[in-house]
Every structure is written in structure tokens, then in C-alpha cells.
Amino acid sequence: MAHARMIRLVVSDIDGTLVRKDKSLSDVNVAAVGRLVDAGIAVTLISARPPSGMMWIAESLKLAGPFGAFNGGTLFMADGTVTEHHMLDDGVAGEVLAHLEGQPVIRWLFADGDWLASEADGEHTPREIKSAGVQPIVGPDFGDRVRRADKIVAVTDDVELLDRIEQEVKALVGDRATVARSQTYYLDITAPVGNKGDGITALCKAYHVVLEDTVALGDQANDLPMFARAAYSVAMGQAPDPVKAAAKDIAASNDDDGVADAIDRFILPKVQK
């Protein structure tokens, strides 16, 4: 970014970026976002989370929106008003769930503002309750919710298994859905435009900002599409090597307030030149 005046919008991922591993939002990051806003820079959020898991963060940061939920498939305001909504085609959702049903993974479905889970587990379910802001509805039958799916997730700690399933699902759906890892143990399936590349583009349009004036902050593979489109990108210090390699700069880890580090060390100096 050749000129400081070109920075007009900062788009931040949430999990592994803005919040710590325990899903808490530090006062340090809140204050740093405030410094950006005071400098005249718009700030927004994009996440694999549903809107229900993002609204308290928007409130804490005193941001009005719009924000991108489900990797950008849904745009919404801080008061919960949805301004853009893209769901999975019901046929695609059915095919994906049928494929996952034969695999040793937990299946999650997000639809109608609810989170449905094929079963609960001791580690990821409590973590997701904090992330999603809702309790799961546990049961093997998702009923007609499949026709209104915002996101399907395959959950397992077996990384090699999830690698295989990721390739199988990508071959199954082709360009009819977006398939990406939001964590090493989460495989997300969302609408075709439910990816952070199209998501950051939609947010830029909503903020009347061009991509050349945009900064992206992230830490996972699903952040790579927005890194590719934003003019400038910063990866968190604990990000996998391929994500770090795709970023322009690397900040501290999310547990060490990496967003504040990125703002104070990389972004604000460009604005204040």
C-alpha cells in the first residue's frame, strides 16, 4: 500500500484472530480497534460464526456493521438486521449430509438461527457454544432444516480423516458450494459466495470502499481468499505456515493480542505517516 490515505477499511476474522483461544475478547484489542476508528478507519468483522456469535463482539467494539457471518454468506447489522443472505442449495446440502453420515465425524447444521448437532462432544461443543452464542439442538435427524442450511460442518480431531473428507466433498459439490477449513478440526460447507474472498468484496461494496483500500486480518485457511483480494493482509503469529506465507506481515499470536499488535505496529503507522 503505497499511500497511507488508501487504508479505509479493516476486516478482521474472529476465532484465532480477534479473540483468544478461550474465546475471550481482550481489553487490549478493544482499545486498539477504538484507536483505528478514532483515526477515521472503518472496522468490520467476518467469520465462520453465525450472527448470534458475532453480535456481542460488535457491541463490545461499538461497531454498527455490516458484518459477514458464515464466511460472508450472510451480511447483517449490529442490531441483527440481515442485509444479504445466501444459503446452500437444498439439494447440495442433502448430498453433503448424506456423504458425511457415513463418516466417523460429528455433523453440524446451522439454519433458521439455530445450531443442530448430530451428537454432542466434550471438547468442541462447549467451545462452539461460546462461539455461536446458542445452545445446540442435539439429534440425528435435521428434518426440513436441510432445505434452509446456512452452513454444514464436519467435526473431528482426526486431521488426516478430515483432509480426505475435504477432498471428497469438494469433488462432490464442485462449484455448487464453498468447502474450507475454519479450524484444523472444522470443515465448513457454505453457499458458493460464502467464502471470505466474496465476503470481503461484499463488505467493501457495503462500505463503499474498494479492495485496494482494505486490510484483512486472519489466521486460517478460510482467510486465504480474503488475503488474496485485500490490498494488505496480516496473519496471526500462531497461524499455519501457508497462511503466514500468504500474508504481507505477521503479528503476535491471538493469545498475545495479535490484532492490537497488527493495528499498532503495521496499520496505524501507515495511517499516521
PDB file of C-alpha atoms in Angstrom, residues 15 19-26 49 127 130-131 254-255:
ATOM      1  CA  ASP A  15     -11.672 -17.017  16.060  1.00  0.00           C
ATOM      2  CA  VAL A  19     -10.438 -13.440  20.285  1.00  0.00           C
ATOM      3  CA  ARG A  20      -8.166 -15.619  22.349  1.00  0.00           C
ATOM      4  CA  LYS A  21      -8.214 -19.401  22.418  1.00  0.00           C
ATOM      5  CA  ASP A  22     -10.706 -19.295  25.313  1.00  0.00           C
ATOM      6  CA  LYS A  23     -12.976 -17.125  23.085  1.00  0.00           C
ATOM      7  CA  SER A  24     -12.486 -14.025  25.241  1.00  0.00           C
ATOM      8  CA  LEU A  25     -12.088 -10.556  23.742  1.00  0.00           C
ATOM      9  CA  SER A  26      -9.273  -8.663  25.436  1.00  0.00           C
ATOM     10  CA  ARG A  49     -19.647 -17.912  13.043  1.00  0.00           C
ATOM     11  CA  ARG A 127     -16.220 -24.192  22.642  1.00  0.00           C
ATOM     12  CA  LYS A 130     -19.180 -19.741  23.209  1.00  0.00           C
ATOM     13  CA  SER A 131     -18.559 -19.076  19.515  1.00  0.00           C
ATOM     14  CA  ASN A 254      -4.167 -14.228  19.060  1.00  0.00           C
ATOM     15  CA  ASP A 255      -3.487 -15.108  22.708  1.00  0.00           C
TER      16      ASP A 255
END
